[in-house]
Coordinates of C-alpha atoms and ligand atoms in Angstrom, one line a residue:
X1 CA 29.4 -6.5 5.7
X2 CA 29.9 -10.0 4.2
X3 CA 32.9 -9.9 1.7
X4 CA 32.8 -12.8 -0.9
X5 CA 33.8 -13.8 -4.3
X6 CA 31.5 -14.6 -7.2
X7 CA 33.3 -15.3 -10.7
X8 CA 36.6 -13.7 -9.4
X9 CA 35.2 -10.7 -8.1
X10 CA 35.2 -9.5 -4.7
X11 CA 32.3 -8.1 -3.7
X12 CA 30.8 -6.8 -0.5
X13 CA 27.1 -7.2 0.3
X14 CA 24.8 -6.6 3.4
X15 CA 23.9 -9.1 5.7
X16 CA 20.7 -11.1 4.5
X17 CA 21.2 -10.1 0.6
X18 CA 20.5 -13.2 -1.5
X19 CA 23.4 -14.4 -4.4
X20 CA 21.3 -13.0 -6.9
X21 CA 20.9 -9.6 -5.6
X22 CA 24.5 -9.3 -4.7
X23 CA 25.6 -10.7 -8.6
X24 CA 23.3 -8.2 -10.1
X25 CA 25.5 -5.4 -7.5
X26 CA 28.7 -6.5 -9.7
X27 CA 26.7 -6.7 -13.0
X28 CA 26.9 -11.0 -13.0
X29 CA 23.5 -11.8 -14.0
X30 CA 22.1 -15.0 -12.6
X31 CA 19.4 -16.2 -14.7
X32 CA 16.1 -16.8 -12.6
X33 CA 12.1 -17.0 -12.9
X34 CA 10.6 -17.4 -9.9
X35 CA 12.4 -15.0 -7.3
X36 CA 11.2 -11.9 -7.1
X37 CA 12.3 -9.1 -4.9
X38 CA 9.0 -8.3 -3.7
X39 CA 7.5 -11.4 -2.6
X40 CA 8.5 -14.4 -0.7
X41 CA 11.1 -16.9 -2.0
X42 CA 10.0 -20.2 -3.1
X43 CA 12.4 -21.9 -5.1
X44 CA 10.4 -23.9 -7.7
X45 CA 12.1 -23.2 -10.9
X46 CA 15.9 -23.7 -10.0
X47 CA 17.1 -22.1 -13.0
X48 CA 19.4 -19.7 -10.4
X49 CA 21.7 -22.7 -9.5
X50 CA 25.1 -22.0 -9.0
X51 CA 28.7 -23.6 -7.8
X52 CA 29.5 -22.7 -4.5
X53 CA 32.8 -23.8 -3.0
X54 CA 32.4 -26.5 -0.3
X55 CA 28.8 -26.7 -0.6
X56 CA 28.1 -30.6 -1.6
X57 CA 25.6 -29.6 -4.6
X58 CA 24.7 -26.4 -6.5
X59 CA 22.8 -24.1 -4.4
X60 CA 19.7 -22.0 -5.5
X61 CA 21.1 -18.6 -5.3
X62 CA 17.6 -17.3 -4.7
X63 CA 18.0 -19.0 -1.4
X64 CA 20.9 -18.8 -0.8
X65 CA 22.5 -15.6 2.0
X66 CA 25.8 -13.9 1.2
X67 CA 28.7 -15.1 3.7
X68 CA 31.9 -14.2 4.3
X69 CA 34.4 -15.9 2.4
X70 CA 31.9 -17.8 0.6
X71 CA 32.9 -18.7 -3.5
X72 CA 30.7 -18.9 -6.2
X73 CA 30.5 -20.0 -9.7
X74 CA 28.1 -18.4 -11.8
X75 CA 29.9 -19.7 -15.3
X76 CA 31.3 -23.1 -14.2
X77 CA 30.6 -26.1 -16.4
X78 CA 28.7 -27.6 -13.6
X79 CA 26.3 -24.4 -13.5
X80 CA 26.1 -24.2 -16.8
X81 CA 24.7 -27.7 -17.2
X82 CA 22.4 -27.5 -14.7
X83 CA 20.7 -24.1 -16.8
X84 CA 20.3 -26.3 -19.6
X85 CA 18.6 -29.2 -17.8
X86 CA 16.3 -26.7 -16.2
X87 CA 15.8 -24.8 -19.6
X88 CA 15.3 -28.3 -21.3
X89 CA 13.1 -29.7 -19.0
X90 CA 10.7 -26.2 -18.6
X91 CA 10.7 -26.4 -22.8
X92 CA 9.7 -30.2 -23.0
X93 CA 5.7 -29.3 -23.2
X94 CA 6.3 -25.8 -23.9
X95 CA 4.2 -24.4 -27.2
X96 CA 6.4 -23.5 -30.5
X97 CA 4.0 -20.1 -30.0
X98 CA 7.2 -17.8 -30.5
X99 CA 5.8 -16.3 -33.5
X100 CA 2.1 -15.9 -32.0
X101 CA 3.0 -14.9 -28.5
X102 CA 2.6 -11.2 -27.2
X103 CA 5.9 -11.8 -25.1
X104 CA 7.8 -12.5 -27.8
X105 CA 10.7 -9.9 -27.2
X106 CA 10.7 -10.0 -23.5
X107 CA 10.1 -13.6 -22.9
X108 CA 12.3 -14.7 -20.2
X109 CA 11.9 -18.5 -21.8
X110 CA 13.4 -17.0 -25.3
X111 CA 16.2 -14.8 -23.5
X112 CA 17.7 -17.4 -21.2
X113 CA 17.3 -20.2 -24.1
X114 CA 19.4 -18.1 -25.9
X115 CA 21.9 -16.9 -23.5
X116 CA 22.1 -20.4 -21.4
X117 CA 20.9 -23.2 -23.7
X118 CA 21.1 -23.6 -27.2
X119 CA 20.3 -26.9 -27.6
X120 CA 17.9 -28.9 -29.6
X121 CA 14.8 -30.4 -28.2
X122 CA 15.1 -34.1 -27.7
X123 CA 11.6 -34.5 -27.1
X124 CA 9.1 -35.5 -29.7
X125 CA 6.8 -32.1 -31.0
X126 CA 3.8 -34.3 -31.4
X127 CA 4.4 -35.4 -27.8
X128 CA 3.7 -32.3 -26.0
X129 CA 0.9 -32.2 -23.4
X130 CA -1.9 -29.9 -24.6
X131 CA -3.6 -27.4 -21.8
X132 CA -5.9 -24.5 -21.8
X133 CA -5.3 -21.6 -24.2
X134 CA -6.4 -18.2 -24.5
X135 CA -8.4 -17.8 -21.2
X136 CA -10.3 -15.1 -20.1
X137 CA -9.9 -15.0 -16.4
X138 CA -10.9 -11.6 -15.4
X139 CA -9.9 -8.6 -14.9
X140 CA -8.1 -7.7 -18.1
X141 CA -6.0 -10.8 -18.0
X142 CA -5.7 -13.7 -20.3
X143 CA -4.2 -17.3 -19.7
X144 CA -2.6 -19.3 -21.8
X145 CA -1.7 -22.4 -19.4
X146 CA 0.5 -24.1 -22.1
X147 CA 3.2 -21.6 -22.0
X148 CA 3.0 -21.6 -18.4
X149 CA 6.1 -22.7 -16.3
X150 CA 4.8 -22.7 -12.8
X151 CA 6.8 -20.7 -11.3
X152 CA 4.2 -19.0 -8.9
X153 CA 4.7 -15.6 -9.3
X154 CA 0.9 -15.0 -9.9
X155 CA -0.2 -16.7 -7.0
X156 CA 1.8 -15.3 -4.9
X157 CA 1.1 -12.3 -5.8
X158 CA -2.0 -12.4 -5.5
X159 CA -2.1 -14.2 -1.5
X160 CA 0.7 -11.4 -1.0
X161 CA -0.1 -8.6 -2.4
X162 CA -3.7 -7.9 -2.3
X163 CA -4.6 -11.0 -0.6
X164 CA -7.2 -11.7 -3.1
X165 CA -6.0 -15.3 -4.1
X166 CA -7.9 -16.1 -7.3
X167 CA -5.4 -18.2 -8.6
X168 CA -3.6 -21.7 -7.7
X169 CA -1.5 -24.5 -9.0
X170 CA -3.8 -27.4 -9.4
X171 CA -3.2 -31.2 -10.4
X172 CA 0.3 -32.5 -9.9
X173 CA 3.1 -33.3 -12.0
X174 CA 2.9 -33.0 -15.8
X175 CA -0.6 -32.3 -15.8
X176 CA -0.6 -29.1 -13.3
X177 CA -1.5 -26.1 -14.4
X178 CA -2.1 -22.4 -13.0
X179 CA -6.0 -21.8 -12.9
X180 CA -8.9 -19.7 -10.9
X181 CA -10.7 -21.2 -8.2
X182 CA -14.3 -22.8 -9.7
X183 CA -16.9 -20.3 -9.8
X184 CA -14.5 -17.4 -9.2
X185 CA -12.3 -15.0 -11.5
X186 CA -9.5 -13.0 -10.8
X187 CA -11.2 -9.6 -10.0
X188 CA -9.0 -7.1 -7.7
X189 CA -7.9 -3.8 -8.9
X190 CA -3.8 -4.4 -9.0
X191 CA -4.5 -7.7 -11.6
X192 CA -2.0 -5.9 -14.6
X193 CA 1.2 -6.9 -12.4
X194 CA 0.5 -10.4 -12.5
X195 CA 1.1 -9.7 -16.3
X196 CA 4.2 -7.6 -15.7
X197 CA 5.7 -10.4 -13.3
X198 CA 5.1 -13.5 -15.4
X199 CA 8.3 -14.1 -17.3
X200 CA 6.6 -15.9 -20.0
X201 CA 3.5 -15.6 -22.1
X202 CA 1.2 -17.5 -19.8
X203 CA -0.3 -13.9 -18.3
X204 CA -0.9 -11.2 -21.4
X205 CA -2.7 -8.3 -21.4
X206 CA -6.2 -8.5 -23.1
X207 CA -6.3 -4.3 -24.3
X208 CA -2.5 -5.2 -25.4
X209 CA -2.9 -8.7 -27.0
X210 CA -1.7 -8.6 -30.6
X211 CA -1.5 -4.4 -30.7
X212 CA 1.8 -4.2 -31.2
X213 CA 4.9 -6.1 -31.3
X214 CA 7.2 -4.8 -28.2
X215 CA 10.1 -3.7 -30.3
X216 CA 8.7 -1.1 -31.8
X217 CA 7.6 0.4 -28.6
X218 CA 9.5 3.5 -27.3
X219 CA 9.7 3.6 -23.3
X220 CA 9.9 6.7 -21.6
X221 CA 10.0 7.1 -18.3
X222 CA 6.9 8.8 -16.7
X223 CA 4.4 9.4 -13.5
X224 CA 0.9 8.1 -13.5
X225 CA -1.5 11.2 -13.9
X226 CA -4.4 8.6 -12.3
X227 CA -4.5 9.7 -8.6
X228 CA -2.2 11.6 -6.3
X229 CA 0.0 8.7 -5.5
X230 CA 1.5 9.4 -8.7
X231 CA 3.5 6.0 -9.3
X232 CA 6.4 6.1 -11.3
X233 CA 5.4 4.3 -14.8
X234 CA 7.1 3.8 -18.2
X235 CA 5.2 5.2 -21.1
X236 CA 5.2 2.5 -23.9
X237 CA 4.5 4.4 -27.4
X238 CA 5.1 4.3 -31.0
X239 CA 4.4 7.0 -33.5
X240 CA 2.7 9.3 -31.0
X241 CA 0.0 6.7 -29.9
X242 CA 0.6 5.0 -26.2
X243 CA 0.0 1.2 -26.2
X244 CA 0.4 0.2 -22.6
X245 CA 1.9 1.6 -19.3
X246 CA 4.0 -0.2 -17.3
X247 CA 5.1 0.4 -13.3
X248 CA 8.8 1.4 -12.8
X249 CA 10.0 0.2 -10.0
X250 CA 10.3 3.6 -6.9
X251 CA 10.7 2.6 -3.6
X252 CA 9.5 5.7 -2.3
X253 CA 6.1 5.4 -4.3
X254 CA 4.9 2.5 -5.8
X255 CA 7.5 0.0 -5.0
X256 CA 7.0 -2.4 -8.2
X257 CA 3.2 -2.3 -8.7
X258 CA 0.6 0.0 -10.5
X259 CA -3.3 -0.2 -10.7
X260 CA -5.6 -1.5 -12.8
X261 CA -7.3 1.8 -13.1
X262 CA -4.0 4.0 -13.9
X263 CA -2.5 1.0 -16.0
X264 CA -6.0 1.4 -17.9
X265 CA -6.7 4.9 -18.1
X266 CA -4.5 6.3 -21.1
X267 CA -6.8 6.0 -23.3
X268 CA -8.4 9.2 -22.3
X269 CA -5.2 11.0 -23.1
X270 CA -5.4 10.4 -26.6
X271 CA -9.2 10.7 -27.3
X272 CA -11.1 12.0 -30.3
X273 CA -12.0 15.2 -28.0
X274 CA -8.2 16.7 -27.6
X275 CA -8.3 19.9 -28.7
X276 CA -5.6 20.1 -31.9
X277 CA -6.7 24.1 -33.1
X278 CA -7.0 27.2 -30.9
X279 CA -10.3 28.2 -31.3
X280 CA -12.4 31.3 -30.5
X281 CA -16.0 31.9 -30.2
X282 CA -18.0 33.5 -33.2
X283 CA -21.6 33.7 -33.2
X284 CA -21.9 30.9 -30.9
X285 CA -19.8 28.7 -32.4
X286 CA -16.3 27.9 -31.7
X287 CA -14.2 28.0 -34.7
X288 CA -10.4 28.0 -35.0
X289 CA -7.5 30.5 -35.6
X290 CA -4.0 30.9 -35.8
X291 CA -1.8 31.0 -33.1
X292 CA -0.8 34.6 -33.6
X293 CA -4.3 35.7 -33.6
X294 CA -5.0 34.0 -30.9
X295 CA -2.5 35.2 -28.5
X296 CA -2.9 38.7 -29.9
X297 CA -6.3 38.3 -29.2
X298 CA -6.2 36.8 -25.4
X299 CA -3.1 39.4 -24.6
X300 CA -5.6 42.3 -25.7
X301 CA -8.8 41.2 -23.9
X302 CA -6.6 41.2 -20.5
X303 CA -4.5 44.8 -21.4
X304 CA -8.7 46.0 -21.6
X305 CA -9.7 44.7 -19.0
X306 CA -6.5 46.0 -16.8
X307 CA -7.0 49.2 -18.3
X308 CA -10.8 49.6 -17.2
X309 CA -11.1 47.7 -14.3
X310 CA -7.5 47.5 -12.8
X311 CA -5.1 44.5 -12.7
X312 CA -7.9 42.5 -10.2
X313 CA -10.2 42.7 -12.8
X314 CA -7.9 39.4 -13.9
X315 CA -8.2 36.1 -12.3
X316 CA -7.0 32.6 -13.1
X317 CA -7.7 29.0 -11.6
X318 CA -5.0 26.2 -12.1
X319 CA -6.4 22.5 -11.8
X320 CA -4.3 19.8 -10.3
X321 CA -3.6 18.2 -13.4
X322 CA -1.3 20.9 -14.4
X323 CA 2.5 20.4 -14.2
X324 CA 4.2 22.1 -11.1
X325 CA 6.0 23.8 -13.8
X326 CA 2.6 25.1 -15.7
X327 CA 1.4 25.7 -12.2
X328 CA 4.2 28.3 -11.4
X329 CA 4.1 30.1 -14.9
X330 CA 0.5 31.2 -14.7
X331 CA 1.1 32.0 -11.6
X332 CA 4.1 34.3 -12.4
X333 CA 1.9 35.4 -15.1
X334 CA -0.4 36.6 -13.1
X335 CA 1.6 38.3 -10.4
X336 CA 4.3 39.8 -12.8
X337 CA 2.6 40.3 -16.0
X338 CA -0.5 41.0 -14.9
X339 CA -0.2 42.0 -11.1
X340 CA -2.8 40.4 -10.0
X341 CA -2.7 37.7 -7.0
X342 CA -6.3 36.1 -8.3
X343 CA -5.8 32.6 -8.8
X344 CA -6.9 29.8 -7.3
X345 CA -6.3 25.9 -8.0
X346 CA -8.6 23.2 -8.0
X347 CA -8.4 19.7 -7.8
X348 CA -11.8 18.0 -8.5
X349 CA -12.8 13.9 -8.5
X350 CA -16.0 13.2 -10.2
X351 CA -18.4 11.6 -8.2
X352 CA -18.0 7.3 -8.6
X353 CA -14.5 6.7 -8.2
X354 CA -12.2 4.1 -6.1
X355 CA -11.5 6.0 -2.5
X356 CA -8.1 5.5 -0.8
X357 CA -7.3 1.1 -0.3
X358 CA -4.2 1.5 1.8
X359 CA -2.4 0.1 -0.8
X360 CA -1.8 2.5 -4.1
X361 CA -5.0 3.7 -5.2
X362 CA -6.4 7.7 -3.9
X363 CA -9.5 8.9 -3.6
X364 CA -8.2 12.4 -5.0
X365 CA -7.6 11.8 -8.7
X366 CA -5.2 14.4 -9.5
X367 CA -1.4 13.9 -9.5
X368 CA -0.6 17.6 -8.3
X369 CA -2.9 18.6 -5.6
X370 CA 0.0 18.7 -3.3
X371 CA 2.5 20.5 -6.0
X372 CA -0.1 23.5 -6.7
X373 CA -0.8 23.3 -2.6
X374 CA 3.1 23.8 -2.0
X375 CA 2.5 27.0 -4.7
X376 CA -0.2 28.3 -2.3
X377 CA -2.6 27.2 -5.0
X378 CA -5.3 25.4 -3.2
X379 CA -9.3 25.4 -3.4
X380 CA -10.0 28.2 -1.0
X381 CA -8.4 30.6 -3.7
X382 CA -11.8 29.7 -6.0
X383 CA -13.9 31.3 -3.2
X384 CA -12.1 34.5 -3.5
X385 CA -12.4 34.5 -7.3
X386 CA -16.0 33.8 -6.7
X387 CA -16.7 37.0 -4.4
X388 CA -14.6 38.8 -7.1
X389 CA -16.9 38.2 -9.6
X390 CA -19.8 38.6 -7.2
X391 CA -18.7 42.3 -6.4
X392 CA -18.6 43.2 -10.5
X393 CA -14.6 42.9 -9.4
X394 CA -13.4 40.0 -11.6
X395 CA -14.1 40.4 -15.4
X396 CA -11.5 37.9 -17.3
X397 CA -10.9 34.6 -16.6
X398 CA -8.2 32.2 -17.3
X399 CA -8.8 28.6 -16.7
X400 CA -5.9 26.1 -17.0
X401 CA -6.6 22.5 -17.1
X402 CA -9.3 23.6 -14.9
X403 CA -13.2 22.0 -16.2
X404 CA -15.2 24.4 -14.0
X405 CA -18.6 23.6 -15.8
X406 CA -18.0 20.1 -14.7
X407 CA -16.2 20.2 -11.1
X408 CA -19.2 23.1 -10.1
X409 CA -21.9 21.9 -12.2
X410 CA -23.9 24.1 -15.3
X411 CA -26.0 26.1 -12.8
X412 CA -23.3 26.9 -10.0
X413 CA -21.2 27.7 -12.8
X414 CA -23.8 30.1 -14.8
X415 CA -24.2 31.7 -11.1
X416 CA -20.7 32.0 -9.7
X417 CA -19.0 32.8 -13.0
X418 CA -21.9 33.7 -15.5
X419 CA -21.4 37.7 -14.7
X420 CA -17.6 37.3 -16.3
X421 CA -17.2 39.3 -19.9
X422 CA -14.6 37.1 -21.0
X423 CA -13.4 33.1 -20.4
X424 CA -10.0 32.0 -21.4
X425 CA -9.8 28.4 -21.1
X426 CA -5.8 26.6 -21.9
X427 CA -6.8 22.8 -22.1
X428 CA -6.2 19.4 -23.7
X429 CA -9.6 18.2 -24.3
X430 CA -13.0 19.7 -25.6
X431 CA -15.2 19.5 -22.2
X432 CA -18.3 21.7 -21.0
X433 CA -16.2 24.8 -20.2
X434 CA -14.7 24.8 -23.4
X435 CA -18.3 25.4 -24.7
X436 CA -18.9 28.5 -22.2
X437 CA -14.7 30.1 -23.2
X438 CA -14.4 33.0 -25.6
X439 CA -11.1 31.8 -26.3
X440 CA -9.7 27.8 -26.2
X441 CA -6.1 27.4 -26.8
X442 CA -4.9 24.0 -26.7
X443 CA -2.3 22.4 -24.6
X444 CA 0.1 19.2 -24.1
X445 CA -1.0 16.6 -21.8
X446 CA 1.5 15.4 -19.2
X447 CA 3.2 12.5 -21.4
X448 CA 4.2 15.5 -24.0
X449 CA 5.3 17.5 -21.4
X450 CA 8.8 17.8 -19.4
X451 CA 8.0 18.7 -16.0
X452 CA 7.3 17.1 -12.6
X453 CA 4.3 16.3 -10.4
X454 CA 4.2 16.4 -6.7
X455 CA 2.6 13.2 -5.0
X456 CA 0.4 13.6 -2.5
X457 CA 3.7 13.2 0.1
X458 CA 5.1 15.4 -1.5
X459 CA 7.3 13.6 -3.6
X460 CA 8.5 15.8 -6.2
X461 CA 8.7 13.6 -9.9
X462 CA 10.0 14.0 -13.1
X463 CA 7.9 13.8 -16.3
X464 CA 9.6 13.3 -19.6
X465 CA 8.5 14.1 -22.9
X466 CA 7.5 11.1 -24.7
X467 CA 6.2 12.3 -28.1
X468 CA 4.7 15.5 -29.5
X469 CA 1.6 17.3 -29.0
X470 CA -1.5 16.1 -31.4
X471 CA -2.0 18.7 -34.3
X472 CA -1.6 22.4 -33.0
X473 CA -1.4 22.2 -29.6
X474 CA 1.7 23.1 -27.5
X475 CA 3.0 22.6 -23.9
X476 CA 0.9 25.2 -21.5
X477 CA 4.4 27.3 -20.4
X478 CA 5.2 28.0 -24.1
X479 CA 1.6 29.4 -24.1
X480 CA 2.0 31.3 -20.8
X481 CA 5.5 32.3 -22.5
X482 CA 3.8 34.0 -25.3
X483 CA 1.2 36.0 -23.7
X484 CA 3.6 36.9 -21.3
X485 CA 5.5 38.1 -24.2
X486 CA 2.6 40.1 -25.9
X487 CA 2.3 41.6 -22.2
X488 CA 5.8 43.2 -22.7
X489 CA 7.5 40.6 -20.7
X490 CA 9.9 39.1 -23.0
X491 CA 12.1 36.9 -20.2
X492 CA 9.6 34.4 -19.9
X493 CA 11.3 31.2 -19.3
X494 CA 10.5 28.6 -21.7
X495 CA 11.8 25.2 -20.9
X496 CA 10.7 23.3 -18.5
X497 CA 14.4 23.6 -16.6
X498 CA 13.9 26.9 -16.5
X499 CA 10.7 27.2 -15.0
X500 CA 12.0 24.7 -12.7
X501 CA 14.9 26.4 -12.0
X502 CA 13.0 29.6 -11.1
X503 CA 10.5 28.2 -9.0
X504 CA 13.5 26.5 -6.5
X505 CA 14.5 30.1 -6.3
X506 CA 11.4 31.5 -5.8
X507 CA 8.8 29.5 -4.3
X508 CA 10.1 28.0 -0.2
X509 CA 8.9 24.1 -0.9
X510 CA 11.2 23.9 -4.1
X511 CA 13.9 25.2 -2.7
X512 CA 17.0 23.1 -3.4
X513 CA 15.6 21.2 -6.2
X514 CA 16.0 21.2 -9.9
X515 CA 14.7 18.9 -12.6
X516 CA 17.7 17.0 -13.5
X517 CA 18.2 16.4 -9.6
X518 CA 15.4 14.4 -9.6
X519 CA 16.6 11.2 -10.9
X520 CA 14.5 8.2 -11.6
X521 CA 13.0 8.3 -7.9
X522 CA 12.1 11.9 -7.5
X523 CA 13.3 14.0 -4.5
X524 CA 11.5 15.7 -1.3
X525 CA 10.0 19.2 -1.3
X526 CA 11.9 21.1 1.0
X527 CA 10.3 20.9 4.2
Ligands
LIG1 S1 1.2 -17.9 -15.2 FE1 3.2 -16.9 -15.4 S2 3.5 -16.0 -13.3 FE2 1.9 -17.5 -13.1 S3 3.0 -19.4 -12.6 FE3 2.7 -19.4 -14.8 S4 4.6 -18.6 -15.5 FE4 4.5 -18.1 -13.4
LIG2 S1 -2.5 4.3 -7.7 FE1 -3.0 6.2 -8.7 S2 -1.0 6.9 -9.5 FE2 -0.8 4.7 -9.0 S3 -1.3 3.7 -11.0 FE3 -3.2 3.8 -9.8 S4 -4.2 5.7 -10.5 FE4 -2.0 5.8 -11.1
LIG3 S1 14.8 -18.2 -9.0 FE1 15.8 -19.5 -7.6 S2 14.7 -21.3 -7.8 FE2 13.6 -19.9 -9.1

């Protein structure tokens, strides 16, 4: 491996690593805007100049390959000059939008001023060359080619990436500008990470644009609940309420990128229909109760039915929405509180949807098909649950995260599981089998959850908690905890850990594992 020395430090990098890859290995930061790891190298913007020894200019360390014995100057007063020539000259036309701007925060133009320039503009304000502002050019995105500093992230992304290429750099000199193609718009399903990847305001989002100011955002760490490719995101909240999602970078996932659809779709986490009371069903109407009742309640109806019909008379379905975690609980519930192996999961697409693009996006929407497969938890199970309640077998029901009426439709529903006495649904939103349940009790959604999805290679990821539960509602294992509890099982684990930690001892394909061995890029099921 090449050993060299940037700013005094020795440092040893592979073969092939650029200057600013190895810096960023030592903690040296070399400003830059137009490298990115992901797509080819260009260097346009030159703002990564640096000294090195016996080279007869500065270098672009974008560019420029590690070598042995090579010396570089990250700080030198020659460096330094050259970041504020680049910084002066990229700010010449630049907009005073600072105050106005949605990347005002995490603007790479305000950062780097600050950190590299600090110098007063010598150029008249009046004098500024005036472009297009406030575009709409499809797909969610907005242009503002003013604050635009051509560094060609964008386009390359898009030739690169999903080989769309909407956008170019047209005109030359002081009058080019990043634009679409005439006639066309940017329309492809990946257009957020042009937004992510511009290091300006030039690229905003238009469902983000003037929501919130970035420092008050919270970021926690997540997984996208979308699709079972289950990219590794950062949550982006404040006061309980999400705002955006961004990708976090996983190499064994996502790489850098997200979709449009999964970027887009948290929205229906927080809707008007999430269920905030438990509720029970009283001359046709659902109306709520406490929590004691409730579990009293739920925990009696299954001790009757046990007691009349045996422990069979019990059966539960899992969808694949639910946690690993949430997943394993009911299922320990069932076999050890209840003693009865009748559970099934199901992971169910509505009909409509994006299929599988070889790049992120999967036709099967749930993010733990695999995780509630690796349980022994998969779709055939609902066939024996259906015979159950065909032979007068299976009278009480437990559906977790699991919208029969809508995966089997009303009248398969009315005929498969119509003959049951008594429907327990554990969910997060109002939907049609809420309406058919005896008894709702409502439940955390995966960003107010810890816990872990499976992706559908069996990538095992963490999900941390970003914020609380709306009203009532509480994470589905405390539930399962409780009636487990009222069962006469009091040693029902109740963190997330804990659960973890018994289903690695229990269940073969977790073997190994444990949440906080996870890390930021998950880990393998056991094979
Ligand atoms: S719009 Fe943003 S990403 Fe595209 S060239 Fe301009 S500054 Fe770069
Ligand atoms: S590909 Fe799937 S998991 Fe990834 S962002 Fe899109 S919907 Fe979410
Ligand atoms: S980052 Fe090296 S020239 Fe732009």
């Amino acid at each position: 491996m090449p050993k060299l020395t940037i700013d005094g430090k020795e440092i040893e990098a592979p073969a092939g690593t650029n200057l600013i890859q190895a810096a960023a290995s030592a903690g040296i930061e070399i400003p830059h805007y137009c490298y990115h790891p992901a797509l080819t190298v260009v260097g346009n913007c030159r703002m990564c100049l640096v000294e090195v020894e016996k080279a007869p200019k500065l270098q672009i360390a974008c560019n420029t390959a590690v070598a042995d014995g090579m010396v570089v100057h990250t700080k030198s007063e020659r460096t330094k000059a050259a970041q504020r020539a680049v910084l002066e000259f990229l700010l010449i036309n630049h907009p005073i939008d600072c105050p106005v701007c949605d990347q005002a925060g995490e603007c790479k133009l305000q950062d780097y001023y600050m950190d590299y320039d600090l110098q007063n503009s010598r150029f008249p304000l009046g004098r500024k060359n005036l472009k297009g502002k406030a575009m709409d050019i499809g797909s969610g995105v907005m242009l503002d080619q003013e604050r635009c500093i051509l560094c060609a992230r964008c386009t390359r992304f898009f030739d690169e990436v999903t080989h769309t290429s909407e956008l170019a750099i047209f005109e030359r000199a002081d009058g080019d500008r990043v634009e679409h193609w005439p006639g066309r718009e940017v329309d492809n399903k990946y257009a957020g990470n042009v937004v992510d990847i511009c290091p300006v305001g030039a690229l905003t989002e238009k469902e983000f644009r003037f929501r919130a100011r970035v420092w008050y955002l919270h970021r926690t760490p997540s997984v996208c609940g979308g699709c079972e490719r289950g990219c590794s995101i950062d949550i982006y909240h404040h006061r309980g309420r999400i705002y955006r999602l961004k990708p976090r970078q996983n190499p064994e996932v996502n790489g850098y990128w997200m979709c449009d659809e999964g970027r887009h779709g948290f929205p229906a986490l927080q809707s008007e229909t999430r269920l905030t009371a438990p509720l029970v069903q009283s001359r046709d109407r659902l109306v709520s109760e406490a929590w004691d009742s409730s579990i009293r309640r739920a925990t009696s109806r299954i001790a009757e039915a046990i007691t009349a019909g045996g422990a069979g008379s019990v059966g539960a379905v899992v969808g694949a929405q639910a946690t690993n975690e949430e997943a394993f609980a009911l299922k320990r519930l069932m076999s050890e509180a209840i003693g009865s192996e009748l559970i099934a999961g199901l992971s169910f697409t509505p009909a409509g949807l994006s299929g599988d693009d070889g790049l992120l996006i999967r036709a099967n929407k749930n993010p733990n098909s695999r995780g509630l497969a690796a349980l022994g938890l998969d779709d055939a199970g609902l066939q024996r649950l259906k015979q159950a309640v065909a032979a007068g077998q299976l009278k009480l029901l437990i559906a977790m995260r699991a919208d029969l009426v809508r995966a089997l439709g009303e009248e398969d529903f009315a005929r498969d599981f119509g003959a049951l006495d008594y429907l327990v649904v554990l969910d997060t939103d109002a939907n049609e089998t809420c309406q058919m349940a005896n008894q709702v009790l409502p439940i955390a959604a995966y960003p107010e959850v810890d816990g872990s999805f499976t992706n559908f290679k069996g990538r095992v990821q963490l999900l941390e908690r970003a914020f609380d539960p709306p009203g009532q509602a509480i994470p589905a294992i405390e539930v399962i905890a409780r009636i487990s509890a009222a069962l006469g099982r009091t040693q029902s684990p109740r963190s997330a850990e804990a659960v973890f930690s018994a289903m690695a001892s229990l269940e073969p394909a977790f073997k190994g594992l444990s949440l906080a061995k996870l890390g930021p890029h998950g880990a393998d099921l056991a094979k």
